[in-house]
Amino acid sequence: MEDKLRDIFADMVVLKNPQRAGFFKDLKMPSYMRDWIVMKFSDEDGDVDQERVTNYIKRYVPSKDDFEQMKFQLTSGETVVILAKIRVSVDIKTGETLFEMPDFGDAKSGAGGIVEKQVVEQWQSTLLKESENWGIIELTWMQDFSKKKANGFIKMTDYKPFCPYSVELEDYKEGRRSFTTEEWIDVLISAADYNAAGFESSEQRLTFLQRLLPFVEKSLNIIELAPPGTGKSYLFGQISRFGWLVSGKSTRAQLIYNKTNKREGVVAYKDYVALDEIREAEYMKDTEMHSSLQQIMENGSFKADDGHQVNVDAAIVFLGNITGSNMNEHAFMFEELPLPFHRSPFLDRLHGFIKGWELPRMNDDMKANGWALNSEYFSSILHELRNNSSYRSIVDDMLYIPPKADTRDTEAIRKICTAYMKLIFPHVESISDISPEEFNHYCLQPAKAMRSIIREQMGYADAKELGKTIPDIKTIGLDA
């Protein structure tokens, strides 16, 4: 299968080798950046010239320890070009566009400055529509002599977004046709940095793919509960630059909307926002946060009390660790979770549940080992698939919905089915391209199972919902 993958996706594959994981871990780069570096400095056999990598990183990707030296170079009159993560905002008082480099600190510590106006004008669709992004930036040091005391500042005089691949979705779809369904599932798993052979069964592989559903479907709201060490934080935090993992402290202003500076939060810019360790998260104790998240999951928007409306198509993903005794979908699993998960209206806005305890704890055998789609290309493809509405039409044509079916249940199942189609069957263009049996097995039945758990948990949270089940949705041409 690897030979086939290299032949079909020649320019988009990379050799993923666990033995060099430590080397790249020390560089503190997300997977999509790591794969780009590997491709840049590896030969056709996948062997990496680590000395060249080290020299490149030292020159263009400085660490926090190098920052003072970089400031010295700037104040000595040198122009500095680096590959860095940046945040950009518009100062409404001055009209200037400001940037920060969060890996080095903030603007107060010198890790930021002003973006040249023509740079903003050229790249505003990237700089102003993403809360954070990687880019190749050119920096110079300037002095403002308009005041009595000269004021020095850093100016970003050039910028190129980190987008090293030309993503052709049609080529990706065509490439999928050369693989069996089981082979393709292995391709997806390895692209996400996992080794398909490390899973104990095909059921585990399919459970793992549930984590990728929010990458391809807008406004798909998922919750996963699992013991620690199953890799959920890694997947949502490292694989895609289009997603956002919230771990540790955060605020409603950062996540949703900052009324002070009228700036929308990360939910307005990202494909998905994964809220990690929700059991311990302080922001999940904020009742206004509960209301805001419920609005977003229900309507795809949030209206602040100052009248500003934040439009959101990001998937909302809740991740939590619970004790082993509560890992049972046939009992109330949310006792350890914050208050909103004890209320059925909030739970009803969740489309599906992932039983993370069915996945093995991360071990060396689970790490991708061999030729695979590189993570940056893969995440860019998933990002493109989000905007394709044709899959939903195919799903609707393949489903039999019984009369008077609950709308939220049917919508949840349709959305999950659509996400599965995009992941496993991206080449499908009409119902004739997929058999009812495959659609039923890989799309409908998993979708029904994920929604059924939410429906059952609603019954434990609210006696009025107890005993209710999802509609008996069927696959047309198979059992309907």
Tab-separated table of C-alpha atoms in Angstrom:
chain	number	residue	atom	x	y	z
A	1	MET	CA	0.000	0.000	0.000
A	2	GLU	CA	2.889	2.392	0.748
A	3	ASP	CA	4.252	1.869	-2.774
A	4	LYS	CA	0.833	2.727	-4.153
A	5	LEU	CA	0.657	5.804	-1.943
A	6	ARG	CA	4.073	7.027	-3.102
A	7	ASP	CA	3.160	6.438	-6.729
A	8	ILE	CA	-0.176	8.274	-6.600
A	9	PHE	CA	0.648	11.081	-4.140
A	10	ALA	CA	4.327	11.373	-5.031
A	11	ASP	CA	4.909	14.982	-3.963
A	12	MET	CA	2.714	14.826	-0.873
A	13	VAL	CA	4.119	11.852	1.029
A	14	VAL	CA	6.736	11.810	3.747
A	15	LEU	CA	8.552	9.086	5.650
A	16	LYS	CA	7.293	9.172	9.228
A	17	ASN	CA	9.882	7.614	11.478
A	18	PRO	CA	9.342	7.241	15.256
A	19	GLN	CA	13.091	6.922	15.780
A	20	ARG	CA	13.619	10.564	14.924
A	21	ALA	CA	10.574	11.733	16.891
A	22	GLY	CA	12.770	12.872	19.769
A	23	PHE	CA	14.831	15.081	17.493
A	24	PHE	CA	11.761	16.905	16.199
A	25	LYS	CA	10.054	16.980	19.593
A	26	ASP	CA	12.975	19.044	20.883
A	27	LEU	CA	12.291	21.555	18.099
A	28	LYS	CA	8.768	22.066	19.530
A	29	MET	CA	7.041	22.121	16.162
A	30	PRO	CA	3.515	20.956	15.359
A	31	SER	CA	3.240	17.964	13.041
A	32	TYR	CA	2.311	19.965	9.965
A	33	MET	CA	5.476	22.049	10.364
A	34	ARG	CA	7.588	18.962	11.081
A	35	ASP	CA	6.467	17.182	7.912
A	36	TRP	CA	7.292	20.254	5.833
A	37	ILE	CA	10.814	20.321	7.286
A	38	VAL	CA	11.246	16.575	6.687
A	39	MET	CA	10.222	16.910	3.047
A	40	LYS	CA	12.518	19.903	2.562
A	41	PHE	CA	15.596	18.113	3.889
A	42	SER	CA	15.100	14.433	3.062
A	43	ASP	CA	16.231	12.375	0.100
A	44	GLU	CA	14.076	10.082	-2.044
A	45	ASP	CA	14.529	7.306	0.524
A	46	GLY	CA	13.140	9.539	3.265
A	47	ASP	CA	16.429	9.946	5.122
A	48	VAL	CA	16.735	13.349	6.774
A	49	ASP	CA	19.909	15.409	6.878
A	50	GLN	CA	19.629	16.401	10.540
A	51	GLU	CA	22.595	18.780	10.377
A	52	ARG	CA	20.926	20.814	7.617
A	53	VAL	CA	17.667	20.767	9.544
A	54	THR	CA	19.430	22.024	12.658
A	55	ASN	CA	21.156	24.811	10.718
A	56	TYR	CA	17.916	25.829	9.018
A	57	ILE	CA	16.036	25.899	12.318
A	58	LYS	CA	18.820	27.878	13.989
A	59	ARG	CA	18.788	30.455	11.200
A	60	TYR	CA	15.079	30.806	10.415
A	61	VAL	CA	13.160	29.411	13.401
A	62	PRO	CA	14.776	30.940	16.485
A	63	SER	CA	13.903	29.683	19.938
A	64	LYS	CA	12.887	31.853	22.847
A	65	ASP	CA	16.502	31.705	24.037
A	66	ASP	CA	17.615	33.300	20.745
A	67	PHE	CA	15.233	36.222	20.949
A	68	GLU	CA	17.519	38.697	22.724
A	69	GLN	CA	20.196	38.105	20.102
A	70	MET	CA	17.573	38.685	17.383
A	71	LYS	CA	16.641	42.007	18.996
A	72	PHE	CA	20.321	42.971	19.055
A	73	GLN	CA	20.605	42.207	15.337
A	74	LEU	CA	17.565	44.366	14.641
A	75	THR	CA	18.779	47.323	16.685
A	76	SER	CA	22.146	47.009	14.936
A	77	GLY	CA	20.463	47.740	11.621
A	78	GLU	CA	20.072	44.201	10.284
A	79	THR	CA	16.929	42.910	8.599
A	80	VAL	CA	15.781	39.620	10.124
A	81	VAL	CA	13.789	36.992	8.226
A	82	ILE	CA	12.245	34.178	10.283
A	83	LEU	CA	9.527	31.549	10.144
A	84	ALA	CA	7.275	32.307	13.115
A	85	LYS	CA	3.797	32.113	14.579
A	86	ILE	CA	2.126	35.519	14.761
A	87	ARG	CA	-1.006	37.164	16.098
A	88	VAL	CA	-2.378	40.266	14.404
A	89	SER	CA	-4.883	42.875	15.597
A	90	VAL	CA	-6.025	46.320	14.488
A	91	ASP	CA	-5.666	49.180	16.987
A	92	ILE	CA	-8.915	51.079	16.571
A	93	LYS	CA	-7.443	54.196	18.248
A	94	THR	CA	-4.428	54.632	15.981
A	95	GLY	CA	-5.567	52.690	12.912
A	96	GLU	CA	-2.334	50.705	12.985
A	97	THR	CA	-2.154	46.949	12.527
A	98	LEU	CA	-0.164	45.349	15.330
A	99	PHE	CA	1.467	41.939	15.562
A	100	GLU	CA	2.832	39.741	18.314
A	101	MET	CA	5.040	36.666	18.242
A	102	PRO	CA	3.559	34.593	21.106
A	103	ASP	CA	6.402	32.067	21.160
A	104	PHE	CA	8.736	34.863	22.287
A	105	GLY	CA	6.451	36.812	24.613
A	106	ASP	CA	4.256	39.823	23.862
A	107	ALA	CA	4.611	43.351	22.532
A	108	LYS	CA	5.612	44.697	25.960
A	109	SER	CA	8.667	42.428	25.973
A	110	GLY	CA	9.563	43.468	22.440
A	111	ALA	CA	8.032	40.424	20.736
A	112	GLY	CA	5.813	42.443	18.459
A	113	GLY	CA	5.312	45.709	16.708
A	114	ILE	CA	3.595	47.305	13.724
A	115	VAL	CA	2.733	45.709	10.385
A	116	GLU	CA	3.522	47.825	7.350
A	117	LYS	CA	0.286	48.974	5.728
A	118	GLN	CA	0.979	47.535	2.277
A	119	VAL	CA	1.696	44.141	3.882
A	120	VAL	CA	-1.703	44.223	5.590
A	121	GLU	CA	-3.435	45.256	2.385
A	122	GLN	CA	-1.826	42.426	0.428
A	123	TRP	CA	-2.419	39.673	2.998
A	124	GLN	CA	-5.477	40.860	4.937
A	125	SER	CA	-7.479	37.734	4.016
A	126	THR	CA	-4.917	35.696	5.957
A	127	LEU	CA	-3.587	38.076	8.587
A	128	LEU	CA	-6.945	39.466	9.707
A	129	LYS	CA	-9.086	36.349	9.417
A	130	GLU	CA	-7.030	33.973	11.520
A	131	SER	CA	-6.278	34.618	15.174
A	132	GLU	CA	-2.857	32.986	14.790
A	133	ASN	CA	-0.928	31.735	11.801
A	134	TRP	CA	2.553	30.750	10.732
A	135	GLY	CA	4.377	32.807	8.174
A	136	ILE	CA	7.760	33.868	6.848
A	137	ILE	CA	8.162	37.405	8.147
A	138	GLU	CA	10.714	40.132	7.494
A	139	LEU	CA	11.449	42.420	10.437
A	140	THR	CA	13.276	45.728	10.738
A	141	TRP	CA	13.833	48.119	13.645
A	142	MET	CA	12.484	51.640	13.293
A	143	GLN	CA	12.609	54.780	15.407
A	144	ASP	CA	9.889	57.381	15.843
A	145	PHE	CA	11.445	60.824	16.291
A	146	SER	CA	8.113	62.688	16.404
A	147	LYS	CA	8.300	62.813	20.202
A	148	LYS	CA	10.926	64.407	22.421
A	149	LYS	CA	12.336	60.997	23.235
A	150	ALA	CA	12.948	58.648	20.322
A	151	ASN	CA	10.723	55.601	20.431
A	152	GLY	CA	12.060	52.394	18.887
A	153	PHE	CA	9.775	49.663	17.541
A	154	ILE	CA	9.829	46.588	15.296
A	155	LYS	CA	8.080	46.739	11.935
A	156	MET	CA	7.006	43.757	9.842
A	157	THR	CA	7.976	44.782	6.314
A	158	ASP	CA	7.140	41.564	4.484
A	159	TYR	CA	5.060	38.449	5.025
A	160	LYS	CA	4.356	35.201	3.245
A	161	PRO	CA	1.832	32.748	4.697
A	162	PHE	CA	2.997	29.249	5.523
A	163	CYS	CA	1.260	27.417	2.703
A	164	PRO	CA	3.920	25.279	1.039
A	165	TYR	CA	1.600	23.013	-0.943
A	166	SER	CA	-0.683	23.495	-3.899
A	167	VAL	CA	-3.797	21.651	-2.816
A	168	GLU	CA	-5.744	20.134	-5.704
A	169	LEU	CA	-8.848	18.531	-4.270
A	170	GLU	CA	-9.748	16.766	-7.510
A	171	ASP	CA	-6.359	15.025	-7.568
A	172	TYR	CA	-6.940	13.850	-4.016
A	173	LYS	CA	-10.380	12.471	-4.921
A	174	GLU	CA	-8.991	10.721	-7.960
A	175	GLY	CA	-6.189	9.223	-5.903
A	176	ARG	CA	-8.717	7.749	-3.478
A	177	ARG	CA	-10.173	5.604	-6.287
A	178	SER	CA	-7.012	3.462	-6.338
A	179	PHE	CA	-7.485	2.239	-2.766
A	180	THR	CA	-9.925	-0.154	-1.161
A	181	THR	CA	-11.962	1.244	1.713
A	182	GLU	CA	-9.887	-0.548	4.347
A	183	GLU	CA	-6.662	0.636	2.705
A	184	TRP	CA	-7.946	4.189	2.650
A	185	ILE	CA	-8.791	4.077	6.342
A	186	ASP	CA	-5.162	3.134	6.975
A	187	VAL	CA	-4.063	6.052	4.776
A	188	LEU	CA	-6.144	8.459	6.884
A	189	ILE	CA	-4.773	7.076	10.138
A	190	SER	CA	-1.139	7.345	9.040
A	191	ALA	CA	-1.693	10.893	7.746
A	192	ALA	CA	-2.766	11.773	11.297
A	193	ASP	CA	0.551	10.412	12.660
A	194	TYR	CA	-0.779	7.042	13.858
A	195	ASN	CA	0.095	3.504	12.813
A	196	ALA	CA	-2.975	1.595	11.672
A	197	ALA	CA	-1.258	-1.698	12.573
A	198	GLY	CA	-1.055	-0.529	16.183
A	199	PHE	CA	-4.826	-0.805	16.604
A	200	GLU	CA	-6.264	-4.126	17.710
A	201	SER	CA	-9.265	-4.194	15.367
A	202	SER	CA	-11.058	-2.466	12.516
A	203	GLU	CA	-13.587	-1.231	15.097
A	204	GLN	CA	-10.825	0.641	16.907
A	205	ARG	CA	-9.677	2.186	13.636
A	206	LEU	CA	-13.196	3.435	12.918
A	207	THR	CA	-13.480	4.832	16.434
A	208	PHE	CA	-10.225	6.717	15.883
A	209	LEU	CA	-11.608	8.250	12.671
A	210	GLN	CA	-14.427	9.811	14.693
A	211	ARG	CA	-11.877	12.292	15.991
A	212	LEU	CA	-11.342	13.545	12.430
A	213	LEU	CA	-15.034	14.204	11.743
A	214	PRO	CA	-14.939	17.820	13.044
A	215	PHE	CA	-12.013	18.515	10.697
A	216	VAL	CA	-14.235	18.121	7.616
A	217	GLU	CA	-17.750	19.151	8.655
A	218	LYS	CA	-18.809	22.633	9.695
A	219	SER	CA	-20.555	23.102	13.053
A	220	LEU	CA	-20.272	19.434	14.004
A	221	ASN	CA	-20.338	19.321	17.807
A	222	ILE	CA	-18.734	16.309	19.470
A	223	ILE	CA	-17.805	15.199	22.971
A	224	GLU	CA	-15.191	12.569	23.760
A	225	LEU	CA	-14.600	11.080	27.195
A	226	ALA	CA	-11.594	8.867	27.728
A	227	PRO	CA	-8.876	7.975	30.203
A	228	PRO	CA	-5.646	10.005	29.972
A	229	GLY	CA	-3.011	9.011	27.451
A	230	THR	CA	-5.172	8.052	24.463
A	231	GLY	CA	-3.817	10.858	22.285
A	232	LYS	CA	-6.872	13.051	21.831
A	233	SER	CA	-5.079	16.276	22.795
A	234	TYR	CA	-2.252	15.526	20.351
A	235	LEU	CA	-4.573	14.981	17.410
A	236	PHE	CA	-6.579	18.170	17.913
A	237	GLY	CA	-3.556	20.280	18.828
A	238	GLN	CA	-0.838	19.173	16.412
A	239	ILE	CA	-2.250	17.924	13.109
A	240	SER	CA	-4.011	20.964	11.655
A	241	ARG	CA	-3.190	24.654	11.599
A	242	PHE	CA	-6.884	25.255	10.888
A	243	GLY	CA	-7.980	24.016	14.310
A	244	TRP	CA	-7.452	25.183	17.862
A	245	LEU	CA	-6.899	23.224	21.054
A	246	VAL	CA	-7.795	25.106	24.228
A	247	SER	CA	-5.871	23.722	27.185
A	248	GLY	CA	-5.234	25.459	30.458
A	249	LYS	CA	-6.652	28.892	31.168
A	250	SER	CA	-8.846	30.753	28.704
A	251	THR	CA	-11.595	33.371	28.761
A	252	ARG	CA	-14.830	34.035	26.970
A	253	ALA	CA	-13.151	37.079	25.373
A	254	GLN	CA	-10.409	34.893	23.904
A	255	LEU	CA	-12.744	32.144	22.772
A	256	ILE	CA	-15.807	34.006	21.568
A	257	TYR	CA	-15.800	37.824	21.646
A	258	ASN	CA	-13.830	40.594	23.325
A	259	LYS	CA	-16.159	43.525	23.931
A	260	THR	CA	-13.300	45.832	24.902
A	261	ASN	CA	-11.528	45.797	21.552
A	262	LYS	CA	-14.478	44.460	19.491
A	263	ARG	CA	-12.386	41.465	18.424
A	264	GLU	CA	-13.965	38.105	17.668
A	265	GLY	CA	-12.488	35.034	19.365
A	266	VAL	CA	-10.990	31.881	17.936
A	267	VAL	CA	-14.391	30.248	17.300
A	268	ALA	CA	-14.927	32.752	14.487
A	269	TYR	CA	-11.708	31.848	12.663
A	270	LYS	CA	-10.987	28.150	13.109
A	271	ASP	CA	-12.389	24.980	11.546
A	272	TYR	CA	-12.788	23.475	14.991
A	273	VAL	CA	-12.183	24.501	18.579
A	274	ALA	CA	-11.369	21.622	20.938
A	275	LEU	CA	-11.924	22.411	24.611
A	276	ASP	CA	-9.586	20.102	26.496
A	277	GLU	CA	-9.844	18.814	30.068
A	278	ILE	CA	-13.332	20.240	30.474
A	279	ARG	CA	-13.755	18.627	33.889
A	280	GLU	CA	-11.065	20.877	35.394
A	281	ALA	CA	-11.338	23.950	33.117
A	282	GLU	CA	-12.156	27.126	35.058
A	283	TYR	CA	-13.860	28.745	32.065
A	284	MET	CA	-16.416	25.907	32.046
A	285	LYS	CA	-17.676	27.209	35.409
A	286	ASP	CA	-18.699	30.505	33.808
A	287	THR	CA	-22.486	30.545	33.255
A	288	GLU	CA	-22.136	33.158	30.503
A	289	MET	CA	-19.727	30.817	28.739
A	290	HIS	CA	-22.331	28.031	28.929
A	291	SER	CA	-24.945	30.278	27.346
A	292	SER	CA	-22.555	31.454	24.638
A	293	LEU	CA	-21.515	27.925	23.691
A	294	GLN	CA	-25.120	26.769	23.579
A	295	GLN	CA	-26.028	29.676	21.283
A	296	ILE	CA	-23.156	28.820	18.968
A	297	MET	CA	-23.973	25.104	18.855
A	298	GLU	CA	-27.646	25.846	18.217
A	299	ASN	CA	-27.522	28.747	15.764
A	300	GLY	CA	-23.965	28.954	14.454
A	301	SER	CA	-23.753	32.462	15.888
A	302	PHE	CA	-23.439	34.427	19.111
A	303	LYS	CA	-24.953	37.829	19.774
A	304	ALA	CA	-23.144	39.904	22.374
A	305	ASP	CA	-24.959	42.363	24.617
A	306	ASP	CA	-23.359	45.248	22.688
A	307	GLY	CA	-25.266	44.074	19.609
A	308	HIS	CA	-22.308	42.531	17.777
A	309	GLN	CA	-23.015	39.153	16.189
A	310	VAL	CA	-20.252	36.576	15.883
A	311	ASN	CA	-20.933	34.094	13.077
A	312	VAL	CA	-19.408	30.671	13.678
A	313	ASP	CA	-19.083	27.567	11.520
A	314	ALA	CA	-16.378	25.981	13.675
A	315	ALA	CA	-17.031	22.549	15.118
A	316	ILE	CA	-17.067	22.582	18.911
A	317	VAL	CA	-15.292	19.595	20.473
A	318	PHE	CA	-15.340	18.807	24.193
A	319	LEU	CA	-12.586	16.560	25.552
A	320	GLY	CA	-12.582	15.146	29.043
A	321	ASN	CA	-10.953	12.538	31.243
A	322	ILE	CA	-13.274	10.577	33.536
A	323	THR	CA	-12.815	7.747	35.975
A	324	GLY	CA	-13.135	4.182	34.732
A	325	SER	CA	-16.336	3.524	36.669
A	326	ASN	CA	-18.118	6.222	34.650
A	327	MET	CA	-17.099	4.898	31.247
A	328	ASN	CA	-20.467	3.350	30.486
A	329	GLU	CA	-22.894	4.815	27.956
A	330	HIS	CA	-25.774	2.985	29.677
A	331	ALA	CA	-25.357	5.058	32.838
A	332	PHE	CA	-25.016	8.782	33.427
A	333	MET	CA	-21.424	9.564	32.440
A	334	PHE	CA	-21.402	13.317	33.023
A	335	GLU	CA	-21.557	13.485	36.824
A	336	GLU	CA	-17.918	14.609	37.006
A	337	LEU	CA	-18.366	17.247	34.295
A	338	PRO	CA	-19.396	20.918	34.682
A	339	LEU	CA	-23.028	21.940	35.108
A	340	PRO	CA	-24.064	22.421	31.441
A	341	PHE	CA	-23.463	18.714	30.800
A	342	HIS	CA	-26.119	17.944	33.402
A	343	ARG	CA	-28.798	19.699	31.339
A	344	SER	CA	-30.554	18.063	28.411
A	345	PRO	CA	-30.935	21.272	26.278
A	346	PHE	CA	-27.148	21.657	26.255
A	347	LEU	CA	-26.579	17.975	25.540
A	348	ASP	CA	-29.120	18.062	22.716
A	349	ARG	CA	-26.878	20.501	20.828
A	350	LEU	CA	-24.127	17.874	20.759
A	351	HIS	CA	-24.325	15.752	17.631
A	352	GLY	CA	-22.323	12.752	18.722
A	353	PHE	CA	-20.278	11.023	21.406
A	354	ILE	CA	-16.882	9.331	21.035
A	355	LYS	CA	-16.132	6.430	23.375
A	356	GLY	CA	-12.474	7.245	23.797
A	357	TRP	CA	-11.975	4.413	26.263
A	358	GLU	CA	-12.279	1.984	23.366
A	359	LEU	CA	-8.990	3.303	21.973
A	360	PRO	CA	-5.684	1.946	23.265
A	361	ARG	CA	-3.413	4.048	25.393
A	362	MET	CA	-0.680	5.646	23.285
A	363	ASN	CA	2.369	3.423	22.885
A	364	ASP	CA	5.331	3.180	20.520
A	365	ASP	CA	3.502	0.731	18.226
A	366	MET	CA	0.783	3.348	17.637
A	367	LYS	CA	3.147	5.922	16.132
A	368	ALA	CA	3.167	6.258	12.335
A	369	ASN	CA	6.079	4.339	10.879
A	370	GLY	CA	6.470	4.457	7.111
A	371	TRP	CA	5.415	6.464	4.080
A	372	ALA	CA	2.289	8.540	4.652
A	373	LEU	CA	0.521	11.672	3.462
A	374	ASN	CA	2.233	14.599	5.113
A	375	SER	CA	0.131	16.215	7.811
A	376	GLU	CA	0.139	19.734	6.343
A	377	TYR	CA	-1.192	18.551	2.981
A	378	PHE	CA	-3.697	16.258	4.701
A	379	SER	CA	-5.058	18.974	6.983
A	380	SER	CA	-5.320	21.373	4.027
A	381	ILE	CA	-7.388	18.791	2.135
A	382	LEU	CA	-9.715	18.325	5.111
A	383	HIS	CA	-10.073	22.104	5.304
A	384	GLU	CA	-11.089	22.233	1.635
A	385	LEU	CA	-13.596	19.404	2.067
A	386	ARG	CA	-15.490	21.448	4.685
A	387	ASN	CA	-16.784	23.766	1.963
A	388	ASN	CA	-18.101	21.040	-0.331
A	389	SER	CA	-21.883	20.708	-0.014
A	390	SER	CA	-22.329	17.938	-2.592
A	391	TYR	CA	-21.738	15.202	-0.004
A	392	ARG	CA	-24.721	16.321	2.056
A	393	SER	CA	-26.978	16.011	-0.982
A	394	ILE	CA	-25.774	12.446	-1.581
A	395	VAL	CA	-26.349	11.562	2.082
A	396	ASP	CA	-29.881	12.973	1.968
A	397	ASP	CA	-30.630	10.899	-1.134
A	398	MET	CA	-29.449	7.713	0.587
A	399	LEU	CA	-31.426	8.043	3.813
A	400	TYR	CA	-34.956	7.016	4.623
A	401	ILE	CA	-36.253	9.277	7.408
A	402	PRO	CA	-39.412	7.981	9.137
A	403	PRO	CA	-42.403	10.327	9.645
A	404	LYS	CA	-42.315	12.736	12.608
A	405	ALA	CA	-38.649	12.022	13.295
A	406	ASP	CA	-37.017	14.364	15.810
A	407	THR	CA	-35.309	17.126	13.832
A	408	ARG	CA	-32.226	17.422	16.049
A	409	ASP	CA	-31.662	13.671	15.917
A	410	THR	CA	-31.987	13.505	12.146
A	411	GLU	CA	-29.793	16.561	11.611
A	412	ALA	CA	-27.092	15.102	13.878
A	413	ILE	CA	-27.096	11.800	12.003
A	414	ARG	CA	-27.058	13.527	8.620
A	415	LYS	CA	-24.105	15.720	9.626
A	416	ILE	CA	-22.093	12.798	10.970
A	417	CYS	CA	-22.857	10.717	7.864
A	418	THR	CA	-21.713	13.623	5.690
A	419	ALA	CA	-18.453	13.919	7.611
A	420	TYR	CA	-17.825	10.174	7.223
A	421	MET	CA	-18.461	10.462	3.486
A	422	LYS	CA	-15.906	13.248	3.153
A	423	LEU	CA	-13.318	11.267	5.085
A	424	ILE	CA	-13.735	7.751	3.731
A	425	PHE	CA	-15.421	8.310	0.354
A	426	PRO	CA	-14.208	11.711	-0.928
A	427	HIS	CA	-14.340	10.439	-4.528
A	428	VAL	CA	-18.102	9.799	-4.443
A	429	GLU	CA	-19.992	12.158	-6.754
A	430	SER	CA	-23.407	10.460	-6.825
A	431	ILE	CA	-25.255	7.640	-5.074
A	432	SER	CA	-24.159	5.299	-7.870
A	433	ASP	CA	-20.522	5.662	-6.720
A	434	ILE	CA	-21.090	3.968	-3.356
A	435	SER	CA	-22.929	0.785	-2.471
A	436	PRO	CA	-25.752	0.900	0.085
A	437	GLU	CA	-23.868	-1.711	2.092
A	438	GLU	CA	-20.721	0.402	2.400
A	439	PHE	CA	-22.663	3.570	3.174
A	440	ASN	CA	-24.651	1.751	5.850
A	441	HIS	CA	-21.589	0.163	7.452
A	442	TYR	CA	-19.140	3.062	7.352
A	443	CYS	CA	-21.470	6.069	7.610
A	444	LEU	CA	-25.009	5.474	8.852
A	445	GLN	CA	-24.511	2.888	11.597
A	446	PRO	CA	-21.585	4.732	13.243
A	447	ALA	CA	-23.543	8.000	13.038
A	448	LYS	CA	-26.585	6.438	14.698
A	449	ALA	CA	-24.414	4.933	17.426
A	450	MET	CA	-22.753	8.278	18.178
A	451	ARG	CA	-26.090	10.112	18.396
A	452	SER	CA	-27.775	7.326	20.374
A	453	ILE	CA	-25.356	7.854	23.240
A	454	ILE	CA	-26.221	11.558	23.394
A	455	ARG	CA	-29.930	10.717	23.347
A	456	GLU	CA	-29.509	8.195	26.184
A	457	GLN	CA	-27.469	10.640	28.275
A	458	MET	CA	-30.205	13.249	27.842
A	459	GLY	CA	-32.580	10.778	29.484
A	460	TYR	CA	-30.313	10.418	32.516
A	461	ALA	CA	-30.002	14.203	32.776
A	462	ASP	CA	-33.743	14.904	32.422
A	463	ALA	CA	-36.534	12.493	33.381
A	464	LYS	CA	-38.732	13.940	30.605
A	465	GLU	CA	-36.228	12.612	28.038
A	466	LEU	CA	-35.869	9.167	29.626
A	467	GLY	CA	-36.672	6.264	27.308
A	468	LYS	CA	-36.606	8.321	24.102
A	469	THR	CA	-34.616	6.825	21.241
A	470	ILE	CA	-33.319	8.084	17.935
A	471	PRO	CA	-35.476	7.676	14.789
A	472	ASP	CA	-35.216	4.408	12.852
A	473	ILE	CA	-33.298	5.932	9.941
A	474	LYS	CA	-32.376	3.439	7.229
A	475	THR	CA	-30.297	3.209	4.081
A	476	ILE	CA	-32.375	3.346	0.909
A	477	GLY	CA	-31.716	0.328	-1.280
A	478	LEU	CA	-30.575	-1.805	1.650
A	479	ASP	CA	-33.319	-2.038	4.241
A	480	ALA	CA	-35.699	0.736	3.238
